[in-house]
Coordinates of C-alpha atoms in Angstrom, one line a residue:
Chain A
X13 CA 15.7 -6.2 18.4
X14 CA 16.6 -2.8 19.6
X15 CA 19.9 -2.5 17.5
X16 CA 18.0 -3.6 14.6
X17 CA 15.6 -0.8 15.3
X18 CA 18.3 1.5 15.7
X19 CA 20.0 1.8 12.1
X20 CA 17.3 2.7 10.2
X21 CA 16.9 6.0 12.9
X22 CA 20.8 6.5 12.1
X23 CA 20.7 6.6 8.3
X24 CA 17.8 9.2 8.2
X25 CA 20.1 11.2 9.7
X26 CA 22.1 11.2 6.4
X27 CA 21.6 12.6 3.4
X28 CA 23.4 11.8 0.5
X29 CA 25.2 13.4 -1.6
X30 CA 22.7 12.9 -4.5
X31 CA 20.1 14.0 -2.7
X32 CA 21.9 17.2 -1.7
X33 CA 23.1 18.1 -4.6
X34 CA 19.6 17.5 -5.9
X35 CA 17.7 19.9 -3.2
X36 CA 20.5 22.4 -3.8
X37 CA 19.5 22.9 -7.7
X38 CA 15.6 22.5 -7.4
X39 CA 15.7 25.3 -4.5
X40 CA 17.8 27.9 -6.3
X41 CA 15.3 27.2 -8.8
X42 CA 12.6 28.1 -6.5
X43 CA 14.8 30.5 -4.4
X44 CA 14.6 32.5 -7.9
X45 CA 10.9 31.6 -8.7
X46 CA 9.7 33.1 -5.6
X47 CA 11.8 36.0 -5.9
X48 CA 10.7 36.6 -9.2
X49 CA 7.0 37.5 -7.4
X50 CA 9.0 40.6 -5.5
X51 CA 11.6 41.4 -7.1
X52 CA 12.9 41.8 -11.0
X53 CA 16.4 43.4 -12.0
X54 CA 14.4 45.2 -15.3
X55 CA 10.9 45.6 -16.4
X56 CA 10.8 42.1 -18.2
X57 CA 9.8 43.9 -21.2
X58 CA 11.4 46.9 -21.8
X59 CA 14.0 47.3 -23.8
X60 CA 16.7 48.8 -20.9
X61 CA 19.8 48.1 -23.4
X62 CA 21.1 47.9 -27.2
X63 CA 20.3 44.9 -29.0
X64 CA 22.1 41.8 -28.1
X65 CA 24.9 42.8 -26.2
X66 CA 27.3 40.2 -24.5
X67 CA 27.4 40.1 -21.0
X68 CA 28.1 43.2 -18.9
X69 CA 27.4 44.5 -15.4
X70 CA 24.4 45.8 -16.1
X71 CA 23.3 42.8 -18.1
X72 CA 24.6 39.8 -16.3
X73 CA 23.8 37.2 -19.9
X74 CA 23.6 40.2 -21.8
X75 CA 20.2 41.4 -24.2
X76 CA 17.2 39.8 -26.6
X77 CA 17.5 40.9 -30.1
X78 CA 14.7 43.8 -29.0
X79 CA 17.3 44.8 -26.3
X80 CA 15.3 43.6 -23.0
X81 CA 17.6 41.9 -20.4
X82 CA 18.2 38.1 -20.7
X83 CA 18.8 37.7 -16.9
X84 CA 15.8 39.1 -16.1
X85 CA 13.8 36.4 -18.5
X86 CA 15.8 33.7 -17.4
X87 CA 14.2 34.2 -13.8
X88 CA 10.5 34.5 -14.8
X89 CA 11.6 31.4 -16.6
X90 CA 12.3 29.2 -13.6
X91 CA 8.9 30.5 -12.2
X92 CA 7.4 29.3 -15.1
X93 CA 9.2 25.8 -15.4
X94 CA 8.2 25.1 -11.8
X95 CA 4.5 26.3 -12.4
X96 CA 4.0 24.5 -15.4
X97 CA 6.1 21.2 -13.6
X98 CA 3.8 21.6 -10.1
X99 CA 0.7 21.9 -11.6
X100 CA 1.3 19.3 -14.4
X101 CA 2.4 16.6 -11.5
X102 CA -0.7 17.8 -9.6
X103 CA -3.3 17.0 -12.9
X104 CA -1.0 13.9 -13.4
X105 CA -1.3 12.8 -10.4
X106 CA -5.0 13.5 -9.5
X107 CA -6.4 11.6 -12.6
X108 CA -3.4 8.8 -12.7
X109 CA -4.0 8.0 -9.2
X110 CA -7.9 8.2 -9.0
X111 CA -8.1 5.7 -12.3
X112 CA -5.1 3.5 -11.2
X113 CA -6.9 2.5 -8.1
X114 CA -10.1 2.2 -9.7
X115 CA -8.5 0.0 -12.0
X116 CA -7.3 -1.8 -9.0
X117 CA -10.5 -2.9 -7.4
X118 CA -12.4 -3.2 -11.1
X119 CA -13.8 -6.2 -12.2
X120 CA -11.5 -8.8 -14.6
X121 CA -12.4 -7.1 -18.2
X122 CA -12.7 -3.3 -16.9
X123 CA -9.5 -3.6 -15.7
X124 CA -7.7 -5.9 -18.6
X125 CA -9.6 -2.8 -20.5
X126 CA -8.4 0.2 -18.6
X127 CA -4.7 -1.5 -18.8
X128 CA -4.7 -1.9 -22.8
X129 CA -6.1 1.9 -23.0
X130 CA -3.4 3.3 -20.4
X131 CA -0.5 1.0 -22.4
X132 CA -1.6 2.2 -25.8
X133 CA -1.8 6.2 -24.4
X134 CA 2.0 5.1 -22.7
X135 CA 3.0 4.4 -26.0
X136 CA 2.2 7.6 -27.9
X137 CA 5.0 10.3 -27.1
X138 CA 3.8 13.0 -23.8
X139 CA 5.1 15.5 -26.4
X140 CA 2.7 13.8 -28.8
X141 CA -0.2 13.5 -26.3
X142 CA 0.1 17.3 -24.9
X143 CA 0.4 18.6 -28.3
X144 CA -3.0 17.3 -29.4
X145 CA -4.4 18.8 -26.0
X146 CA -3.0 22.1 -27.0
X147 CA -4.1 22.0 -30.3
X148 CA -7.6 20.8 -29.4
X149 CA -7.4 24.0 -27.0
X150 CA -8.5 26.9 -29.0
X151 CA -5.6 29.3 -27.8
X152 CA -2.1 28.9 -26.4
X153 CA -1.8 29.9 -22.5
X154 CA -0.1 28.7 -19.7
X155 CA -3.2 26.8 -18.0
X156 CA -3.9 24.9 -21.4
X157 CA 0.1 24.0 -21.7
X158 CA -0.1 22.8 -17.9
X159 CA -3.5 20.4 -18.5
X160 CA -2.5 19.2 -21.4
X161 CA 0.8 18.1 -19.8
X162 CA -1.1 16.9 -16.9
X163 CA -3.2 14.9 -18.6
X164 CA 0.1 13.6 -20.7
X165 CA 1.7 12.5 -17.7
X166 CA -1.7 10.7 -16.1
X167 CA -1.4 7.8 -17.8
X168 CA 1.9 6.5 -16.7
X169 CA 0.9 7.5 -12.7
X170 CA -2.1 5.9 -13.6
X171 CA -0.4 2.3 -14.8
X172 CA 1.9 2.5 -11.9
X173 CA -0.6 3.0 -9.3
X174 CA -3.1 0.1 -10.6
X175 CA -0.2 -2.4 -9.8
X176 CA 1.5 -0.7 -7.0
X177 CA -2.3 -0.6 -5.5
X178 CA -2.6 -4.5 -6.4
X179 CA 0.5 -5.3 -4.7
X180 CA -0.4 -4.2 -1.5
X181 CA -4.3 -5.0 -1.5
X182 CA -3.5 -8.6 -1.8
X183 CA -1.2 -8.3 1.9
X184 CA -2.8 -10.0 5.0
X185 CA -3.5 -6.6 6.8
X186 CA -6.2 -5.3 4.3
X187 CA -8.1 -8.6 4.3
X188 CA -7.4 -8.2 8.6
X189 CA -8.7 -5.1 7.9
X190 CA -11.6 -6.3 5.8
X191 CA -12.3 -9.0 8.4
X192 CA -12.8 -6.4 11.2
X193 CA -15.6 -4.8 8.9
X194 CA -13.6 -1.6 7.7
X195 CA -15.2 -0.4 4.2
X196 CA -12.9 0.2 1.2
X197 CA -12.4 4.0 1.2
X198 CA -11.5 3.4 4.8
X199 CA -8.6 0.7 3.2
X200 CA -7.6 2.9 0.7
X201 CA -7.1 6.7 2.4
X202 CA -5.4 4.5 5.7
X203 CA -3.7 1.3 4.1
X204 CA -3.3 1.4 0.0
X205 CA -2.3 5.3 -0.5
X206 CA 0.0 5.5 2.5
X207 CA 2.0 2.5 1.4
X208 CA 2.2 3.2 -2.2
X209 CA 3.1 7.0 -1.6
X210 CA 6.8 6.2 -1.1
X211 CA 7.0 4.8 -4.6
X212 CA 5.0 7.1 -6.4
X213 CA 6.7 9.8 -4.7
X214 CA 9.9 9.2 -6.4
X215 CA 7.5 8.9 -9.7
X216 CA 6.1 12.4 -9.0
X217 CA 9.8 13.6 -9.2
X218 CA 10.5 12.4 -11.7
X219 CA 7.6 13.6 -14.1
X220 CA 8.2 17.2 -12.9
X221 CA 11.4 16.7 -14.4
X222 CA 9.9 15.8 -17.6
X223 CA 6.7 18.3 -17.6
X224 CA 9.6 20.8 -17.3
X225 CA 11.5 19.6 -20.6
X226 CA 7.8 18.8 -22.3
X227 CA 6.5 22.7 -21.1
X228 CA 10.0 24.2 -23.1
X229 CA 9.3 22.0 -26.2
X230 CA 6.2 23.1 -26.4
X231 CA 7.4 26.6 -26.0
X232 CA 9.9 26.3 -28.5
X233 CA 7.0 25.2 -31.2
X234 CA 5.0 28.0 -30.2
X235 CA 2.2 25.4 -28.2
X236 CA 3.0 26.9 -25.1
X237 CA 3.2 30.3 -22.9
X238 CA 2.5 33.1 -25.5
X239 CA 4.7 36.4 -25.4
X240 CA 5.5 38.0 -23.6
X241 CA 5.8 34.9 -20.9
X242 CA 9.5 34.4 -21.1
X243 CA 9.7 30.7 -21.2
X244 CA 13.5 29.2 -21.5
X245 CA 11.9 27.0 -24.5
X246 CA 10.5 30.7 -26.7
X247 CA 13.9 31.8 -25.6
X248 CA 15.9 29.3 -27.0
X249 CA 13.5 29.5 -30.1
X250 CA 14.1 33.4 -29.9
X251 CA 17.8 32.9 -30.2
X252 CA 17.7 30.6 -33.0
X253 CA 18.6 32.7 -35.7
X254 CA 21.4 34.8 -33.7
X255 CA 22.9 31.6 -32.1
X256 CA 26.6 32.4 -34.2
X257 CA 26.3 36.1 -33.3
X258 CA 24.9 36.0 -29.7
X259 CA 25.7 32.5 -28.4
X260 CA 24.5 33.5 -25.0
X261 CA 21.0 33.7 -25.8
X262 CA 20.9 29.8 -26.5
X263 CA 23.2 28.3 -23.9
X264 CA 22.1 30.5 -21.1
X265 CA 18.2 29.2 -21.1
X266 CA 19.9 26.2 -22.0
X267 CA 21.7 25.9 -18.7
X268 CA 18.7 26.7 -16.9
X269 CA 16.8 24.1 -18.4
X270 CA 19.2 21.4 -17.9
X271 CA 20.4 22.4 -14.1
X272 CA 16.4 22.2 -13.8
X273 CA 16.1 18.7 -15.4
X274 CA 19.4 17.4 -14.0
X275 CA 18.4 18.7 -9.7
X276 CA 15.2 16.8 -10.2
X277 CA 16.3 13.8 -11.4
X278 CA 18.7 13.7 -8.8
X279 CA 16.4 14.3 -6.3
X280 CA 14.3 11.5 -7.3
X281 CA 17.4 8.8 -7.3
X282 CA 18.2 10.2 -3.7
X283 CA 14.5 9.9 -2.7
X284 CA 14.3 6.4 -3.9
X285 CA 17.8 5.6 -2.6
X286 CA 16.5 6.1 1.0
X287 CA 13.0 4.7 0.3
X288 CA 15.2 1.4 -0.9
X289 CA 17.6 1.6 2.0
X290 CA 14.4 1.9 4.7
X291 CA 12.8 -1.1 2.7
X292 CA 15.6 -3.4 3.3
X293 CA 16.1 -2.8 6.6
X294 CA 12.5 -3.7 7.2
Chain B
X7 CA -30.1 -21.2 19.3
X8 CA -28.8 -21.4 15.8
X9 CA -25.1 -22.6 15.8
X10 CA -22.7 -19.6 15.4
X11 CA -21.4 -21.0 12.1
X12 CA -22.8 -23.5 10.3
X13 CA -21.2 -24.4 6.3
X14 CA -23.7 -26.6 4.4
X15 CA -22.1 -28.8 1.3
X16 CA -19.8 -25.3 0.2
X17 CA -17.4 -25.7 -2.7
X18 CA -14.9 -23.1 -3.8
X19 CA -14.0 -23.1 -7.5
X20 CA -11.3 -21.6 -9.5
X21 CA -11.8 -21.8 -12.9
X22 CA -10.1 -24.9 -13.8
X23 CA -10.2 -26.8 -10.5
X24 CA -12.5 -27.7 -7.4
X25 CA -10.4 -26.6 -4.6
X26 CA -12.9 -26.9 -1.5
X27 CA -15.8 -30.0 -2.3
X28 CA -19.1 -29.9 -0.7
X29 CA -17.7 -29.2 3.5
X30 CA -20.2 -29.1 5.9
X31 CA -19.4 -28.3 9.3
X32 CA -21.0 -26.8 12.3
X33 CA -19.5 -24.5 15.4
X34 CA -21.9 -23.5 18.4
X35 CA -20.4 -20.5 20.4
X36 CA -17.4 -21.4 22.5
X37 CA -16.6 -24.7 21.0
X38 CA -13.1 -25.0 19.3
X39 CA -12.9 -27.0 16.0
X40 CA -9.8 -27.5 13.9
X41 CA -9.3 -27.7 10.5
X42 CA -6.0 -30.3 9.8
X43 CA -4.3 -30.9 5.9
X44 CA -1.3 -30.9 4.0
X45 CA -0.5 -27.5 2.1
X46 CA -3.1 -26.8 -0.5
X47 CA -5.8 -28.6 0.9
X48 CA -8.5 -26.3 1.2
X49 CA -7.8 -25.1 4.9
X50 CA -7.6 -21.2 4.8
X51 CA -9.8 -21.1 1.6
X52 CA -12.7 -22.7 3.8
X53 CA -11.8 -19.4 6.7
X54 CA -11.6 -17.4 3.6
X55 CA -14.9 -18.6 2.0
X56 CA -17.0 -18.0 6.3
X57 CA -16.2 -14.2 6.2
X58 CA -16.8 -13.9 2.2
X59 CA -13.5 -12.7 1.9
X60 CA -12.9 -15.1 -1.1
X61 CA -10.5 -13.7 -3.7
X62 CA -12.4 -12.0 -7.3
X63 CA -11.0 -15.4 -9.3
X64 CA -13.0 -18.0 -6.7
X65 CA -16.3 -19.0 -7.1
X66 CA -18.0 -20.5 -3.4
X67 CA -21.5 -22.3 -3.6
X68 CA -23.5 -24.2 -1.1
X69 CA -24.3 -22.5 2.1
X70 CA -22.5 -20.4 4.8
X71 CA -24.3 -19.1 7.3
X72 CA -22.9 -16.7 10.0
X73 CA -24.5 -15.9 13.3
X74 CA -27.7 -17.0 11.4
X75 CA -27.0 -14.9 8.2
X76 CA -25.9 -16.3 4.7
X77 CA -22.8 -15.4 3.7
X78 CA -22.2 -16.9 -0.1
X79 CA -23.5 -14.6 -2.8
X80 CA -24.2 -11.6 0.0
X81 CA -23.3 -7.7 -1.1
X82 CA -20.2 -6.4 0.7
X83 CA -22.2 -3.9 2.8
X84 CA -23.9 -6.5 4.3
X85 CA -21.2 -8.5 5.1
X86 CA -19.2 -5.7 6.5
X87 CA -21.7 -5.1 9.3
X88 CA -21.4 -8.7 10.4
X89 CA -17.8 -9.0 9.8
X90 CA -16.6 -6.7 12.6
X91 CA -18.7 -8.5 15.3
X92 CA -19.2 -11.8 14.7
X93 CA -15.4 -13.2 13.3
X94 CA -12.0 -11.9 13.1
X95 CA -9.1 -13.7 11.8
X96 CA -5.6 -14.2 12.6
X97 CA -3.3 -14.7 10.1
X98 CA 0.0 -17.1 9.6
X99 CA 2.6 -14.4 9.0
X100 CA 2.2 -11.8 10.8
X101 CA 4.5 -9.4 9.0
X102 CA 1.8 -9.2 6.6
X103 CA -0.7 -9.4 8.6
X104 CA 0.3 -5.9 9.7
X105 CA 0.5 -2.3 8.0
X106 CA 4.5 -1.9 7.5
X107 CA 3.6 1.4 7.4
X108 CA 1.3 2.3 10.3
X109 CA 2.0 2.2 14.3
X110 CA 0.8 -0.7 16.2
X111 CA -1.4 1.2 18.5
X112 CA -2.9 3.0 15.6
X113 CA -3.5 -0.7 14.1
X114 CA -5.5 -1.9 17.3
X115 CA -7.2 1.3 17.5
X116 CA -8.8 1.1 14.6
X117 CA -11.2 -2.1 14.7
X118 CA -11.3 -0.6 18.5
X119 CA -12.9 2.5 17.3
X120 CA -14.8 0.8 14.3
X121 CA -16.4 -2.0 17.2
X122 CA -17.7 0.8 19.8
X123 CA -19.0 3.4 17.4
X124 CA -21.3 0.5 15.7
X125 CA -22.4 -0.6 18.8
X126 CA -23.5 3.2 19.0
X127 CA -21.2 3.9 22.0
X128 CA -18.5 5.9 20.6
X129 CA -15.3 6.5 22.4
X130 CA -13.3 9.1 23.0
X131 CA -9.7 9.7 22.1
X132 CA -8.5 9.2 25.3
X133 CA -11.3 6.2 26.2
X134 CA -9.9 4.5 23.1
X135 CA -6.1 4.9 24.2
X136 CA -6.7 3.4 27.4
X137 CA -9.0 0.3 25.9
X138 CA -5.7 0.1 23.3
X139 CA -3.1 -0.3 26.1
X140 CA -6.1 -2.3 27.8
X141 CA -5.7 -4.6 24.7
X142 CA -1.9 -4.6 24.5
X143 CA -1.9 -5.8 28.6
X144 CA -4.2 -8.6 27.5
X145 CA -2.2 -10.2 24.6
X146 CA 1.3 -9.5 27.3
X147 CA 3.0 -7.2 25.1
X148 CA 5.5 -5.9 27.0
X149 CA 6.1 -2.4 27.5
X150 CA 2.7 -1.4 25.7
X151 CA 3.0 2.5 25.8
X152 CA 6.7 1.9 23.9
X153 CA 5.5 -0.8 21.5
X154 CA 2.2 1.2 20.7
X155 CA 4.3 3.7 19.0
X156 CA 6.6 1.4 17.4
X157 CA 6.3 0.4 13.8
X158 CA 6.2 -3.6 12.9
X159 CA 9.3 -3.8 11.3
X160 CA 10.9 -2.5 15.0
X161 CA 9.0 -5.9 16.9
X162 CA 9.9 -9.4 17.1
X163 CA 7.6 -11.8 15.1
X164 CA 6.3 -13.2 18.7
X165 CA 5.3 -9.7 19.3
X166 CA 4.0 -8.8 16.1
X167 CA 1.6 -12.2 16.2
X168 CA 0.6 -10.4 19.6
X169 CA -0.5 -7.5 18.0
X170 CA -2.2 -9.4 15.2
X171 CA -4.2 -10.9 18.0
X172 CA -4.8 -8.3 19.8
X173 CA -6.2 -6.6 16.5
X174 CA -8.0 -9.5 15.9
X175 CA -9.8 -9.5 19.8
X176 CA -10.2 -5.4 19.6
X177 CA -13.7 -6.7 17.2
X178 CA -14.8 -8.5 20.0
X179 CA -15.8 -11.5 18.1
X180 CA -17.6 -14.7 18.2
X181 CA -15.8 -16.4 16.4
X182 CA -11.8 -16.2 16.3
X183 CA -10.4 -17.6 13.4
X184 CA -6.5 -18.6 13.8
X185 CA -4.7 -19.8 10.4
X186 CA -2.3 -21.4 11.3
X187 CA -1.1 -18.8 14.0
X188 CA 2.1 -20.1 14.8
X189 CA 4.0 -21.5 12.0
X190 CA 6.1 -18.8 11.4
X191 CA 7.5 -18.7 14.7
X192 CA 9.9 -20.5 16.5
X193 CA 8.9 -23.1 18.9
X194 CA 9.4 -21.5 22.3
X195 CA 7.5 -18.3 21.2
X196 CA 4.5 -21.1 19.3
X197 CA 4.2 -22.7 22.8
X198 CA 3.6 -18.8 24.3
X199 CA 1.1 -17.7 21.5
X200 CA -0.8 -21.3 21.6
X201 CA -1.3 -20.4 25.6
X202 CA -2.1 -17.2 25.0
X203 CA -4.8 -18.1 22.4
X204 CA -6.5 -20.6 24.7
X205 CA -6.8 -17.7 27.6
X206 CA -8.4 -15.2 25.1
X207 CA -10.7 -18.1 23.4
X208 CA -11.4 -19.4 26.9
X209 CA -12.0 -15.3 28.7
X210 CA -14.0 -14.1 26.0
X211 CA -15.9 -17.0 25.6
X212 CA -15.3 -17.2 21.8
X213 CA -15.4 -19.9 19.2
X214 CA -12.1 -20.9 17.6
X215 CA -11.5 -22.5 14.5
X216 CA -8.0 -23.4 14.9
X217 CA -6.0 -24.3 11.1
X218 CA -2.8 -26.1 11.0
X219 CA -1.2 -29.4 9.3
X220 CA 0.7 -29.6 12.7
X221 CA -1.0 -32.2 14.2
X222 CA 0.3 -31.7 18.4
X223 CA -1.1 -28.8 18.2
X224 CA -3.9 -29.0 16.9
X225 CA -4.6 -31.8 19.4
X226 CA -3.9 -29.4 22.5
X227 CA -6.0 -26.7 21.7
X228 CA -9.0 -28.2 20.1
X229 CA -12.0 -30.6 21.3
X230 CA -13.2 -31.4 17.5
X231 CA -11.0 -31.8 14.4
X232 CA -11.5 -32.0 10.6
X233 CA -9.3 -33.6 8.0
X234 CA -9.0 -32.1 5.0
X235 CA -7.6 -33.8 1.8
X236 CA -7.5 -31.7 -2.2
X237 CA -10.8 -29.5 -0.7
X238 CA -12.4 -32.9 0.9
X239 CA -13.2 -33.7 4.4
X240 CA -11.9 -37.1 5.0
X241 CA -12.8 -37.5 8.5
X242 CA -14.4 -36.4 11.7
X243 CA -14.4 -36.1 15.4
X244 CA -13.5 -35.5 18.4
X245 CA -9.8 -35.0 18.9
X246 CA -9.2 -38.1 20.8
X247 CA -10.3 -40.5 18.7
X248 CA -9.1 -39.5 15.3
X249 CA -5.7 -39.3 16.9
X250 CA -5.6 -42.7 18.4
X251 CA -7.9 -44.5 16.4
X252 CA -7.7 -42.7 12.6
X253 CA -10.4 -44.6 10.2
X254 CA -8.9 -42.8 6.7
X255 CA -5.4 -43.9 5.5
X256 CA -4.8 -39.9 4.9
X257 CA -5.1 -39.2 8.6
X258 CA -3.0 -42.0 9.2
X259 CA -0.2 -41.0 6.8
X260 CA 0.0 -37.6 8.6
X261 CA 0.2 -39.2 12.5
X262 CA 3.1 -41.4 11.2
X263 CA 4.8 -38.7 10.1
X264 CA 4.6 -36.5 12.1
X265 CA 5.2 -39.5 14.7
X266 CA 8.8 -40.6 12.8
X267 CA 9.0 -36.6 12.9
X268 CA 8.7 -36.7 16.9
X269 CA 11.0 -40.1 17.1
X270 CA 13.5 -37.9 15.1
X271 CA 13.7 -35.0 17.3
X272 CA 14.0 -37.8 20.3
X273 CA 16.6 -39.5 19.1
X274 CA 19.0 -37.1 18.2
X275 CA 18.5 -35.7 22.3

């Protein structure tokens, strides 16, 4: 038994190359958000050179069409993006997972209920779903552009914990459990949440990855972050109409925006790569 | 004294099909009674339907009552009070019969703790480590401190049915369920558990209500027996005579073959 015990230890040790690569872009990301609270190359808004230069030493992606520096932007930007994804997960996740496992332990027709409502909300786009938030919002900001993508993403957590929760309440140790008198929120904070964090981990990761792509749509129609906030979604609106003259104004949010998108989702296959491998082996 | 368990004419439904019909039986405190059928007969539903623990789609009726209380149609509250002192069970697989996700030490701990603070003499950390190990010593795990820190997935299925027992006897119960405790295991380590169970049942001065279909064994570690056909008791009585003298062509059909079984194994040695 002890060399079976052993491998699982051995491949912790590892991390692969997805995964890596993964951490590596989501903590530049944060390495700059962080840094962004400290230190800024320009005053975000003041208009240090002429108007849309290329890219020079003093102005690594060059200038706006007012002349502020793009570089500069771009960093508030990924402080932004990971705001708007951290606190949209945390929403998400707070309501999806409270109403999953109460769907879980509802009776028959609340829960066939609560599933039809969470498949019907599924099927509207999150776009859809957090543009209606905003708009029933009376003005754009930041917090309203993080709830209503919160409350977007809740009701996919939500469907996935209700049967991830059902899955594991049916195992022999939570009737053992039952049998030696323990009461349900016991069962759930020490048996059902434990064992279905693994899964929805990976989830978590992966809706960050799409509250950050949602938060620059809504940006880019004007639902999110109001100016001055530089958003990479208001900055790729921005450089809409100068996209021939000053290319760099479009592709460099874009780049930041995709490395974002792209080190999450790779994250989240390396998580759930070593959540599969450590399920097999058990 | 009223017996410790006594079922009175209980059915369990589903909603198309009468899986347990109208069982009675009684159990007085360190008597062992077991419950013998094929697959589908009714066996664990009856364990199931004593501790209330029926699943939402399954209807019981009729009577069950526990250490003197009545157990179908009582709120969950109540039934968690008498739970945790007056039955535990111990399942048939004990893979999932254990948290894949929690220590083993932390798994006996719990019921442990749960068992001393409602008798209103709460442990302390260390107290409850030491009555853990104390557990662990009991059930012969070997190397308690090491396994109590292990995860289930790092023990052998003899050990892990150890721990399941040994979660099962941290309640201190009356009554010690065991569904059918051995039949994932092979038949050295079945022989170990089946002694170990009859010390426990035997020290403590519990009740058992032993369920298999494997007929030997239920012989050796019981004094009464039940036979259980489609939810219906077929026949009764003490061990010895149902074996030798069987009165219901069921219980007949299962000694013959688990006889030819037994000339089988014989005749290939």
């Amino acid at each position: 038994m002890s060399d079976v015990a052993a491998s699982p230890n051995r491949r912790r040790g590892i991390v692969s190359l997805t995964l890596m690569a993964g951490i590596m872009l989501v903590g530049l990301h944060i390495a700059i958000g962080l840094l962004t609270l400290v230190w800024l190359p320009y005053e975000p808004n003041a208009f240090t050179g002429g108007r849309l230069e290329g890219a020079s030493l003093a102005h690594w992606v060059g200038t706006d069409r007012l002349g502020r520096d793009l570089f500069t932007q771009l960093m508030i930007g990924s402080r932004i993006a990971l705001t708007v994804g951290l606190g949209a997960v945390a929403i998400g996740a707070t309501i999806g997972v409270s109403i999953g496992i109460l769907a879980a332990f509802a009776s028959r027709w609340l829960d066939d209920a609560l599933a039809a409502t969470l498949d019907i909300l599924i099927a509207f786009p999150t776009l859809l779903i957090a543009m209606l938030v905003v708009a029933a919002s009376d003005t754009a900001s930041l917090g309203s552009a993080i709830v209503a993508l919160g409350i977007a993403l809740s009701a996919i957590v939500a469907r996935l914990t209700r049967i991830l929760a059902k899955r594991v309440l049916v195992m022999d140790y939570i009737t053992a459990a039952r049998t030696s008198g323990s009461s349900w929120p016991k069962i759930v904070a020490i048996h059902v949440l434990p064992n279905i964090w693994p899964t929805l981990s990976v989830n978590f990761a992966l809706q960050f990855g799409l509250a950050v792509i949602a938060e620059a749509s809504l940006s880019y129609l004007g639902l999110g972050a109001p100016p001055p906030n530089a958003s990479w979604g208001r900055m790729l609106q921005e450089a809409q109409g100068t996209v021939y003259t000053a290319p760099l104004g479009a592709i460099a949010p874009g780049i930041a925006l995709v490395s974002l998108a792209i080190g999450v989702n790779l994250l989240a296959d390396g998580l759930r790569a070593r959540i599969d491998a450590a399920r097999t082996l058990s | 004294m009223s017996p410790l368990l006594e079922i009175t004419g209980l059915s369990v439904r589903s909603a198309t099909k009468v899986l347990v019909d109208t069982l009675s039986l009684t159990l007085q405190r360190g008597e062992r009674l077991g419950l013998i059928g094929e697959s589908g007969s009714g066996k664990s539903l009856t364990a199931l339907a004593a501790t209330g623990l029926l699943a939402p789609g399954l209807r019981a009726s009729g009577s069950v009552k526990l250490a003197g209380r009545e157990v179908v149609g009582a709120a969950d509250r109540d039934l968690d009070q008498l739970r945790g002192k007056a039955v535990a069970i111990v399942f048939q697989e004990p893979l999932t019969a254990l948290d894949p996700l929690m220590r083993v030490g932390r798994q006996i701990r719990e019921p442990l703790r749960r068992r001393a603070r409602r008798d209103g003499r709460p442990l302390s950390g260390q107290a409850l480590d030491a009555a853990v190990l104390a557990i662990m010593v009991d059930v012969a795990l070997p190397d308690p401190v090491r396994i109590a820190r292990a995860y289930p997935h790092e023990l052998s299925g003899g050990q892990r049915q150890r721990v399941a027992i040994a979660m099962a006897i941290a309640c201190e119960p009356d009554l010690l369920i065991a569904d059918e405790p051995t039949t994932a295991l092979d038949v050295t380590t079945q022989a170990e558990i089946m002694a170990l169970l009859d010390r426990l049942v035997r020290d403590r001065n519990m009740a058992l209500l032993f369920i298999s279909h494997d007929l030997p064994l239920v012989a050796s570690a019981v004094e009464q027996v039940i036979v259980l056909r489609q939810g219906v008791a077929v026949e009764s009585g003490p061990v010895a005579r149902v074996f030798s003298e069987p009165a219901h062509d069921y219980t007949r059909s299962l000694l013959s073959a688990a006889r030819r079984f037994d000339a089988a194994l014989e005749g290939r040695q």
